[in-house]
Coordinates of N, CA and C in Angstrom, one line a residue:
X953 N 9.5 -3.3 -6.7 CA 8.7 -3.1 -5.5 C 9.6 -2.5 -4.4
X954 N 9.0 -1.6 -3.6 CA 9.8 -1.0 -2.6 C 9.8 -1.9 -1.4
X955 N 10.9 -2.3 -0.9 CA 11.0 -3.1 0.2 C 11.8 -2.4 1.3
X956 N 11.4 -2.6 2.5 CA 12.0 -1.9 3.6 C 13.5 -2.2 3.6
X957 N 14.4 -1.2 3.7 CA 15.8 -1.4 3.7 C 16.2 -2.1 5.0
X958 N 17.3 -2.9 5.0 CA 17.8 -3.5 6.2 C 18.3 -2.4 7.1
X959 N 18.3 -2.7 8.4 CA 18.7 -1.7 9.4 C 20.2 -1.3 9.2
X960 N 20.5 -0.1 9.2 CA 21.9 0.3 9.1 C 22.6 0.1 10.4
X961 N 23.9 -0.2 10.3 CA 24.6 -0.5 11.5 C 24.7 0.8 12.3
X962 N 24.4 0.7 13.6 CA 24.4 1.9 14.4 C 25.9 2.4 14.7
X963 N 26.1 3.7 14.5 CA 27.4 4.3 14.8 C 27.5 4.6 16.3
X964 N 28.7 4.5 16.8 CA 28.9 4.9 18.2 C 29.6 6.2 18.3
X965 N 28.9 7.2 19.0 CA 29.4 8.5 19.0 C 30.0 8.8 20.4
X966 N 31.0 9.6 20.5 CA 31.5 10.0 21.8 C 30.5 11.0 22.5
X967 N 29.8 11.8 21.7 CA 28.8 12.7 22.2 C 27.5 12.6 21.4
X968 N 26.5 13.4 21.8 CA 25.2 13.3 21.0 C 25.1 14.6 20.1
X969 N 24.6 14.4 18.9 CA 24.4 15.5 18.0 C 23.2 16.3 18.6
X970 N 23.2 17.6 18.1 CA 22.1 18.4 18.5 C 20.7 17.9 18.1
X971 N 20.7 17.3 16.9 CA 19.4 16.7 16.4 C 19.0 15.6 17.3
X972 N 19.9 14.7 17.7 CA 19.6 13.6 18.6 C 19.1 14.1 19.9
X973 N 19.7 15.1 20.5 CA 19.3 15.6 21.8 C 17.9 16.2 21.6
X974 N 17.6 16.9 20.5 CA 16.3 17.5 20.3 C 15.2 16.5 20.2
X975 N 15.5 15.4 19.5 CA 14.5 14.3 19.3 C 14.2 13.7 20.7
X976 N 15.3 13.4 21.5 CA 15.1 12.8 22.8 C 14.2 13.7 23.7
X977 N 14.5 15.0 23.6 CA 13.7 16.0 24.4 C 12.3 16.0 24.0
X978 N 12.1 16.0 22.6 CA 10.7 15.9 22.1 C 9.9 14.7 22.5
X979 N 10.6 13.6 22.5 CA 9.9 12.3 22.8 C 9.6 12.3 24.3
X980 N 10.5 12.8 25.1 CA 10.3 12.9 26.6 C 9.1 13.8 26.9
X981 N 9.0 14.8 26.1 CA 7.8 15.7 26.3 C 6.5 15.0 25.9
X982 N 6.6 14.2 24.9 CA 5.4 13.4 24.5 C 5.0 12.5 25.6
X983 N 5.9 11.7 26.2 CA 5.6 10.8 27.2 C 5.1 11.5 28.4
X984 N 5.6 12.7 28.8 CA 5.1 13.5 29.9 C 3.6 13.9 29.7
X985 N 3.3 14.3 28.4 CA 1.9 14.7 28.1 C 1.0 13.5 28.2
X986 N 1.5 12.3 27.7 CA 0.6 11.1 27.8 C 0.3 10.7 29.2
X987 N 1.3 10.8 30.1 CA 1.1 10.4 31.5 C 0.1 11.3 32.2
X988 N 0.2 12.6 32.0 CA -0.6 13.5 32.7 C -1.9 13.9 32.0
X989 N -2.0 13.6 30.7 CA -3.2 14.1 29.9 C -4.1 13.0 29.5
X990 N -3.7 11.7 29.6 CA -4.6 10.6 29.2 C -5.9 10.6 29.9
X991 N -7.0 10.6 29.2 CA -8.3 10.6 29.9 C -9.2 9.4 29.5
X992 N -8.7 8.3 30.0 CA -9.6 7.1 29.9 C -9.4 6.5 28.5
X993 N -10.5 5.7 28.1 CA -10.4 4.9 26.9 C -10.4 5.7 25.6
X994 N -11.0 6.9 25.7 CA -11.1 7.7 24.5 C -9.8 8.4 24.2
X995 N -8.8 8.4 25.0 CA -7.6 9.2 24.9 C -6.7 8.5 23.9
X996 N -6.3 9.3 22.8 CA -5.3 8.8 21.9 C -4.0 9.2 22.4
X997 N -3.0 8.3 22.2 CA -1.6 8.7 22.6 C -1.2 10.0 22.0
X998 N -0.9 11.0 22.8 CA -0.6 12.3 22.4 C 0.6 12.4 21.5
X999 N 1.5 11.4 21.6 CA 2.7 11.4 20.9 C 2.5 11.0 19.4
X1000 N 1.2 10.4 19.1 CA 1.0 9.9 17.8 C 0.8 11.1 16.8
X1001 N 1.6 11.0 15.7 CA 1.4 12.0 14.6 C 1.3 11.2 13.3
X1002 N 1.8 10.0 13.3 CA 1.8 9.2 12.0 C 0.5 8.5 11.8
X1003 N 0.2 8.2 10.5 CA -1.0 7.5 10.1 C -0.6 6.0 10.2
X1004 N -1.4 5.2 10.9 CA -1.1 3.8 11.0 C -2.2 3.0 10.3
X1005 N -1.8 2.0 9.5 CA -2.8 1.2 8.8 C -2.4 -0.3 9.1
X1006 N -3.4 -1.1 9.5 CA -3.1 -2.5 9.8 C -3.9 -3.3 8.8
X1007 N -3.3 -4.1 7.9 CA -3.9 -4.9 7.0 C -4.0 -6.3 7.6
X1008 N -5.3 -6.8 7.8 CA -5.5 -8.1 8.5 C -6.3 -9.0 7.6
X1009 N -6.5 -10.2 8.1 CA -7.5 -11.1 7.5 C -8.4 -11.7 8.5
X1010 N -9.7 -11.7 8.2 CA -10.7 -12.3 9.1 C -11.0 -13.7 8.7
X1011 N -10.2 -14.3 7.8 CA -10.4 -15.7 7.3 C -9.9 -16.6 8.4
X1012 N -10.7 -17.3 9.1 CA -10.3 -18.3 10.1 C -9.6 -19.5 9.5
X1013 N -9.8 -19.7 8.2 CA -9.1 -20.8 7.5 C -7.6 -20.6 7.5
X1014 N -7.1 -19.3 7.5 CA -5.7 -19.0 7.5 C -5.3 -18.7 9.0
X1015 N -5.2 -19.7 9.8 CA -5.1 -19.5 11.2 C -3.9 -18.7 11.6
X1016 N -2.8 -19.0 11.0 CA -1.6 -18.3 11.4 C -1.7 -16.8 11.2
X1017 N -2.2 -16.5 10.0 CA -2.4 -15.0 9.7 C -3.4 -14.4 10.5
X1018 N -4.5 -15.2 10.8 CA -5.6 -14.6 11.6 C -5.1 -14.3 13.1
X1019 N -4.4 -15.2 13.7 CA -4.0 -15.0 15.1 C -2.8 -14.0 15.1
X1020 N -2.0 -13.9 14.1 CA -1.0 -12.9 14.0 C -1.6 -11.5 13.9
X1021 N -2.7 -11.4 13.2 CA -3.5 -10.2 13.0 C -3.9 -9.7 14.4
X1022 N -4.4 -10.6 15.2 CA -4.9 -10.3 16.6 C -3.8 -9.8 17.4
X1023 N -2.6 -10.4 17.3 CA -1.4 -10.0 18.1 C -1.0 -8.5 17.7
X1024 N -1.1 -8.2 16.4 CA -0.7 -6.9 16.0 C -1.7 -5.9 16.5
X1025 N -3.0 -6.2 16.5 CA -4.0 -5.4 17.0 C -3.9 -5.1 18.5
X1026 N -3.5 -6.2 19.2 CA -3.4 -6.1 20.6 C -2.3 -5.1 21.0
X1027 N -1.2 -5.2 20.3 CA -0.1 -4.3 20.6 C -0.5 -2.8 20.3
X1028 N -1.1 -2.6 19.2 CA -1.6 -1.2 18.8 C -2.6 -0.7 19.9
X1029 N -3.4 -1.6 20.3 CA -4.4 -1.2 21.3 C -3.8 -0.8 22.7
X1030 N -2.8 -1.7 23.1 CA -2.1 -1.4 24.3 C -1.3 -0.1 24.3
X1031 N -0.8 0.3 23.1 CA -0.1 1.5 22.9 C -1.0 2.8 22.8
X1032 N -2.3 2.6 22.8 CA -3.3 3.6 22.6 C -3.1 4.4 21.3
X1033 N -2.7 3.6 20.2 CA -2.5 4.2 18.9 C -3.9 4.1 18.2
X1034 N -4.2 5.2 17.5 CA -5.4 5.2 16.6 C -4.9 4.6 15.3
X1035 N -5.6 3.6 14.7 CA -5.2 3.0 13.5 C -6.4 2.6 12.7
X1036 N -6.2 2.4 11.4 CA -7.2 1.9 10.4 C -7.0 0.5 10.2
X1037 N -8.1 -0.3 10.2 CA -8.0 -1.7 9.9 C -8.6 -2.0 8.5
X1038 N -7.8 -2.6 7.7 CA -8.2 -3.0 6.4 C -8.2 -4.5 6.3
X1039 N -9.4 -5.1 6.1 CA -9.5 -6.5 6.0 C -9.3 -7.0 4.6
X1040 N -8.4 -7.9 4.4 CA -8.1 -8.4 3.0 C -9.1 -9.4 2.5
X1041 N -10.0 -9.8 3.4 CA -11.1 -10.7 3.1 C -12.2 -10.0 2.3
X1042 N -12.3 -10.3 1.0 CA -13.2 -9.6 0.2 C -14.6 -9.6 0.6
X1043 N -15.1 -10.8 1.1 CA -16.5 -11.0 1.6 C -16.8 -10.1 2.7
X1044 N -15.9 -9.9 3.7 CA -16.1 -9.1 4.8 C -16.2 -7.6 4.4
X1045 N -15.4 -7.2 3.5 CA -15.4 -5.8 3.0 C -16.7 -5.5 2.3
X1046 N -17.1 -6.4 1.5 CA -18.4 -6.2 0.8 C -19.6 -6.1 1.7
X1047 N -19.6 -7.1 2.6 CA -20.7 -7.2 3.6 C -20.9 -5.9 4.4
X1048 N -19.8 -5.3 4.8 CA -19.8 -4.1 5.7 C -19.8 -2.8 4.9
X1049 N -19.9 -2.9 3.5 CA -19.9 -1.7 2.7 C -18.7 -0.8 2.9
X1050 N -17.5 -1.5 3.0 CA -16.3 -0.8 3.2 C -15.4 -0.7 1.9
X1051 N -14.4 0.1 1.9 CA -13.5 0.3 0.8 C -12.3 -0.6 0.9
X1052 N -12.3 -1.5 1.8 CA -11.1 -2.3 2.1 C -10.5 -3.0 0.9
X1053 N -11.4 -3.7 0.1 CA -10.9 -4.4 -1.0 C -10.3 -3.5 -2.1
X1054 N -11.0 -2.4 -2.3 CA -10.5 -1.4 -3.3 C -9.1 -0.8 -2.8
X1055 N -9.0 -0.5 -1.6 CA -7.7 0.0 -1.0 C -6.6 -1.1 -1.1
X1056 N -6.9 -2.3 -0.7 CA -6.0 -3.4 -0.7 C -5.4 -3.6 -2.1
X1057 N -6.3 -3.7 -3.1 CA -5.9 -3.9 -4.5 C -5.1 -2.7 -5.0
X1058 N -5.4 -1.5 -4.6 CA -4.7 -0.3 -5.1 C -3.3 -0.3 -4.5
X1059 N -3.1 -0.7 -3.3 CA -1.8 -0.7 -2.6 C -0.9 -1.8 -3.2
X1060 N -1.6 -2.9 -3.6 CA -0.8 -4.0 -4.3 C -0.3 -3.5 -5.6
X1061 N -1.2 -2.8 -6.4 CA -0.8 -2.3 -7.7 C 0.3 -1.3 -7.6
X1062 N 0.2 -0.5 -6.5 CA 1.3 0.5 -6.3 C 2.6 0.0 -5.7
X1063 N 2.6 -1.3 -5.4 CA 3.7 -2.0 -4.9 C 4.2 -1.5 -3.5
X1064 N 3.2 -1.1 -2.7 CA 3.5 -0.6 -1.4 C 3.6 -1.8 -0.3
X1065 N 3.1 -3.0 -0.7 CA 3.0 -4.0 0.3 C 4.2 -5.1 0.1
X1066 N 4.6 -5.6 1.3 CA 5.6 -6.6 1.3 C 4.9 -8.0 1.0
X1067 N 5.7 -8.9 0.4 CA 5.2 -10.2 0.0 C 6.2 -11.3 0.3
X1068 N 5.8 -12.5 0.4 CA 6.7 -13.6 0.5 C 6.2 -14.7 -0.4
X1069 N 6.7 -16.0 -0.2 CA 6.4 -17.0 -1.1 C 4.9 -17.4 -1.1
X1070 N 4.2 -17.0 -0.1 CA 2.8 -17.3 0.0 C 1.9 -16.1 -0.6
X1071 N 2.5 -15.0 -1.0 CA 1.8 -13.9 -1.5 C 2.0 -12.7 -0.6
X1072 N 1.0 -11.8 -0.6 CA 1.0 -10.6 0.3 C 1.2 -11.0 1.7
X1073 N 2.1 -10.4 2.4 CA 2.3 -10.6 3.8 C 1.1 -10.2 4.7
X1074 N 0.6 -11.1 5.5 CA -0.5 -10.8 6.4 C -0.3 -11.3 7.7
X1075 N -0.5 -10.5 8.8 CA -0.9 -9.1 8.7 C 0.3 -8.3 8.3
X1076 N 0.0 -7.0 8.0 CA 1.0 -6.1 7.6 C 0.7 -4.7 8.1
X1077 N 1.7 -4.0 8.6 CA 1.5 -2.7 9.2 C 2.2 -1.6 8.3
X1078 N 1.4 -0.6 8.0 CA 2.0 0.5 7.2 C 1.9 1.8 8.1
X1079 N 3.0 2.5 8.1 CA 3.1 3.8 8.9 C 3.5 4.9 7.9
X1080 N 2.6 5.8 7.7 CA 2.9 6.9 6.8 C 3.2 6.4 5.4
X1081 N 2.5 5.3 5.0 CA 2.7 4.7 3.7 C 3.9 3.8 3.5
X1082 N 4.6 3.5 4.6 CA 5.8 2.7 4.6 C 5.4 1.3 5.3
X1083 N 5.6 0.2 4.6 CA 5.3 -1.1 5.2 C 6.5 -1.4 6.1
X1084 N 6.1 -1.7 7.4 CA 7.2 -2.1 8.3 C 7.2 -3.6 8.6
X1085 N 6.3 -4.3 7.9 CA 6.2 -5.7 8.1 C 5.0 -6.3 8.9
X1086 N 5.2 -7.5 9.4 CA 4.1 -8.1 10.1 C 4.1 -7.9 11.6
X1087 N 3.3 -8.7 12.3 CA 3.2 -8.5 13.8 C 4.6 -8.7 14.5
X1088 N 5.4 -9.6 14.0 CA 6.7 -9.8 14.6 C 7.6 -8.6 14.4
X1089 N 7.6 -8.0 13.2 CA 8.4 -6.8 12.9 C 7.9 -5.6 13.8
X1090 N 6.6 -5.6 14.0 CA 6.0 -4.5 14.8 C 6.5 -4.7 16.3
X1091 N 6.4 -5.9 16.8 CA 6.9 -6.2 18.2 C 8.3 -5.9 18.3
X1092 N 9.1 -6.2 17.3 CA 10.6 -6.0 17.4 C 10.9 -4.5 17.5
X1093 N 10.1 -3.7 16.7 CA 10.3 -2.2 16.8 C 10.0 -1.7 18.2
X1094 N 8.9 -2.3 18.8 CA 8.6 -1.9 20.1 C 9.7 -2.3 21.1
X1095 N 10.1 -3.6 21.0 CA 11.1 -4.1 22.0 C 12.5 -3.3 21.9
X1096 N 12.8 -2.8 20.7 CA 14.0 -2.1 20.4 C 13.9 -0.6 20.7
X1097 N 12.7 -0.2 21.1 CA 12.5 1.2 21.4 C 12.4 2.2 20.2
X1098 N 12.1 1.6 19.1 CA 12.0 2.4 17.9 C 10.5 2.8 17.6
X1099 N 9.5 2.0 18.0 CA 8.2 2.3 17.6 C 7.6 3.6 18.0
X1100 N 7.9 4.1 19.2 CA 7.4 5.4 19.6 C 8.0 6.5 18.8
X1101 N 9.3 6.4 18.5 CA 9.9 7.4 17.7 C 9.3 7.5 16.3
X1102 N 9.0 6.3 15.7 CA 8.5 6.2 14.4 C 7.1 6.9 14.4
X1103 N 6.2 6.5 15.3 CA 4.9 7.0 15.4 C 4.8 8.5 15.7
X1104 N 5.8 9.0 16.4 CA 5.9 10.4 16.6 C 6.6 11.1 15.5
X1105 N 7.0 10.4 14.5 CA 7.7 10.9 13.3 C 9.1 11.5 13.6
X1106 N 9.7 10.9 14.5 CA 11.1 11.4 14.9 C 12.1 10.4 14.3
X1107 N 11.6 9.2 13.8 CA 12.5 8.3 13.1 C 11.8 7.8 11.8
X1108 N 12.6 7.5 10.8 CA 12.0 7.1 9.5 C 11.5 5.6 9.7
X1109 N 10.3 5.3 9.3 CA 9.8 3.9 9.4 C 10.5 3.0 8.4
X1110 N 11.2 3.5 7.4 CA 11.9 2.7 6.4 C 13.3 2.4 6.8
X1111 N 14.1 3.4 7.2 CA 15.5 3.2 7.5 C 15.9 3.3 9.0
X1112 N 14.9 3.8 9.8 CA 15.1 4.0 11.3 C 16.1 5.1 11.6
X1113 N 16.4 5.9 10.7 CA 17.3 7.1 11.0 C 16.5 8.2 11.6
X1114 N 17.1 9.0 12.4 CA 16.4 10.1 13.1 C 16.1 11.2 12.0
X1115 N 15.0 11.9 12.2 CA 14.6 12.9 11.3 C 13.7 13.9 12.0
X1116 N 13.3 15.0 11.3 CA 12.3 15.9 11.9 C 10.9 15.4 11.7
X1117 N 10.0 15.7 12.6 CA 8.7 15.2 12.5 C 7.9 16.0 11.4
X1118 N 8.5 16.9 10.8 CA 7.8 17.7 9.7 C 8.3 17.2 8.3
X1119 N 9.3 16.3 8.2 CA 9.8 15.8 6.9 C 8.7 15.1 6.2
X1120 N 8.6 15.4 4.9 CA 7.7 14.6 4.0 C 8.5 13.6 3.2
X1121 N 9.8 13.7 3.3 CA 10.7 12.7 2.7 C 11.8 12.4 3.6
X1122 N 12.3 11.2 3.8 CA 13.4 10.9 4.7 C 14.7 11.5 4.1
X1123 N 15.4 12.3 4.9 CA 16.6 12.9 4.4 C 17.7 11.9 4.2
X1124 N 17.6 10.7 4.7 CA 18.6 9.7 4.6 C 18.3 8.7 3.5
X1125 N 17.2 8.0 3.5 CA 16.9 7.0 2.5 C 16.1 7.5 1.3
X1126 N 15.6 8.8 1.5 CA 14.8 9.5 0.5 C 13.4 8.9 0.2
X1127 N 12.9 8.1 1.2 CA 11.6 7.5 1.0 C 10.5 8.6 1.2
X1128 N 9.6 8.7 0.3 CA 8.5 9.7 0.4 C 7.4 9.1 1.2
X1129 N 7.0 9.9 2.2 CA 5.9 9.5 3.1 C 4.5 9.9 2.4
X1130 N 3.5 9.1 2.5 CA 2.2 9.4 1.9 C 1.1 9.0 2.9
X1131 N 0.0 9.7 2.8 CA -1.2 9.3 3.5 C -2.0 8.4 2.7
X1132 N -2.4 7.3 3.2 CA -3.2 6.3 2.4 C -4.7 6.4 2.7
X1133 N -5.1 7.0 3.7 CA -6.5 7.1 4.1 C -6.9 8.6 4.0
X1134 N -7.8 8.9 3.0 CA -8.3 10.2 2.8 C -9.3 10.7 3.8
X1135 N -9.5 12.0 4.0 CA -10.5 12.5 4.8 C -11.9 12.1 4.4
X1136 N -12.0 11.9 3.1 CA -13.3 11.5 2.5 C -13.7 10.1 3.0
X1137 N -12.7 9.2 3.0 CA -13.0 7.8 3.4 C -13.4 7.8 4.9
X1138 N -12.7 8.7 5.7 CA -13.1 8.7 7.1 C -14.5 9.3 7.3
X1139 N -14.7 10.4 6.6 CA -16.0 11.1 6.7 C -17.2 10.2 6.3
X1140 N -17.0 9.4 5.3 CA -18.0 8.5 4.8 C -18.1 7.2 5.5
X1141 N -17.3 7.0 6.6 CA -17.2 5.7 7.3 C -16.9 4.6 6.4
X1142 N -16.1 4.8 5.4 CA -15.7 3.8 4.4 C -14.6 2.9 4.9
X1143 N -14.0 3.3 6.0 CA -12.9 2.5 6.6 C -13.2 2.4 8.1
X1144 N -12.6 1.4 8.7 CA -12.8 1.1 10.2 C -11.6 1.7 10.9
X1145 N -11.8 2.6 11.9 CA -10.7 3.1 12.7 C -10.9 2.5 14.1
X1146 N -9.8 2.1 14.7 CA -9.8 1.5 16.0 C -9.0 2.3 17.0
X1147 N -9.4 2.3 18.3 CA -8.7 2.8 19.4 C -8.9 2.0 20.6
X1148 N -7.9 1.3 21.1 CA -8.0 0.5 22.3 C -9.1 -0.6 22.2
X1149 N -9.1 -1.2 21.0 CA -10.0 -2.3 20.8 C -11.4 -2.0 20.4
X1150 N -11.7 -0.7 20.3 CA -13.1 -0.3 20.0 C -13.1 0.6 18.8
X1151 N -14.3 0.6 18.1 CA -14.5 1.5 17.0 C -14.3 2.9 17.4
X1152 N -13.6 3.7 16.6 CA -13.4 5.1 16.9 C -14.1 6.0 16.0
X1153 N -14.9 6.9 16.6 CA -15.7 7.9 15.8 C -15.4 9.2 16.4
X1154 N -14.7 10.1 15.6 CA -14.2 11.4 16.2 C -15.4 12.3 16.6
X1155 N -16.5 12.2 15.9 CA -17.6 13.1 16.3 C -18.2 12.7 17.6
X1156 N -18.4 11.3 17.8 CA -19.0 10.8 19.0 C -18.1 11.1 20.2
X1157 N -16.8 10.9 20.0 CA -15.8 11.2 21.0 C -15.8 12.6 21.5
X1158 N -16.0 13.5 20.5 CA -16.0 15.0 20.8 C -17.2 15.3 21.7
X1159 N -18.3 14.6 21.4 CA -19.5 14.9 22.2 C -19.4 14.4 23.7

């Protein structure tokens, strides 16, 4: 099973590499666009390029996982990130005619998901097919200033090393990035997409 590699020890440089400077300039440009181009609740963070999937549970019986799922959603909402919510609760998926259960089982089979002594880690966030962990791991990435770089594809979500936003494989850890949500699933409304705490429909937003 692929497990996120431990953070590599940061090197201290006397100067900045050209790649580092370019990435910083790119991210600054993203922030500039967000500040001046955000248009209310329907505005997606312009810096977002990566696909974000949040696996949650709606089972109130598992209180710790349920409230941790809410914390992860709250952070993603505050960041104005567009993300897909996949509910691991089979009954909810069936009742809403969603593909959540099918996707969840497929990702387990493909060993994309992290687990612990209690089973599959819930909640769990995947960015470009890489599991970054639970709500605590997500908050840590935000606190350490890495989350924005990852979502803008300027850092690898697996090893946190700098990279180009066009890379399909990390040049450092060689992790292959994949899209987990197909255009067909989105078109058929077979998954739930969220933006700032509300259901997101691209067609309705365009109108």
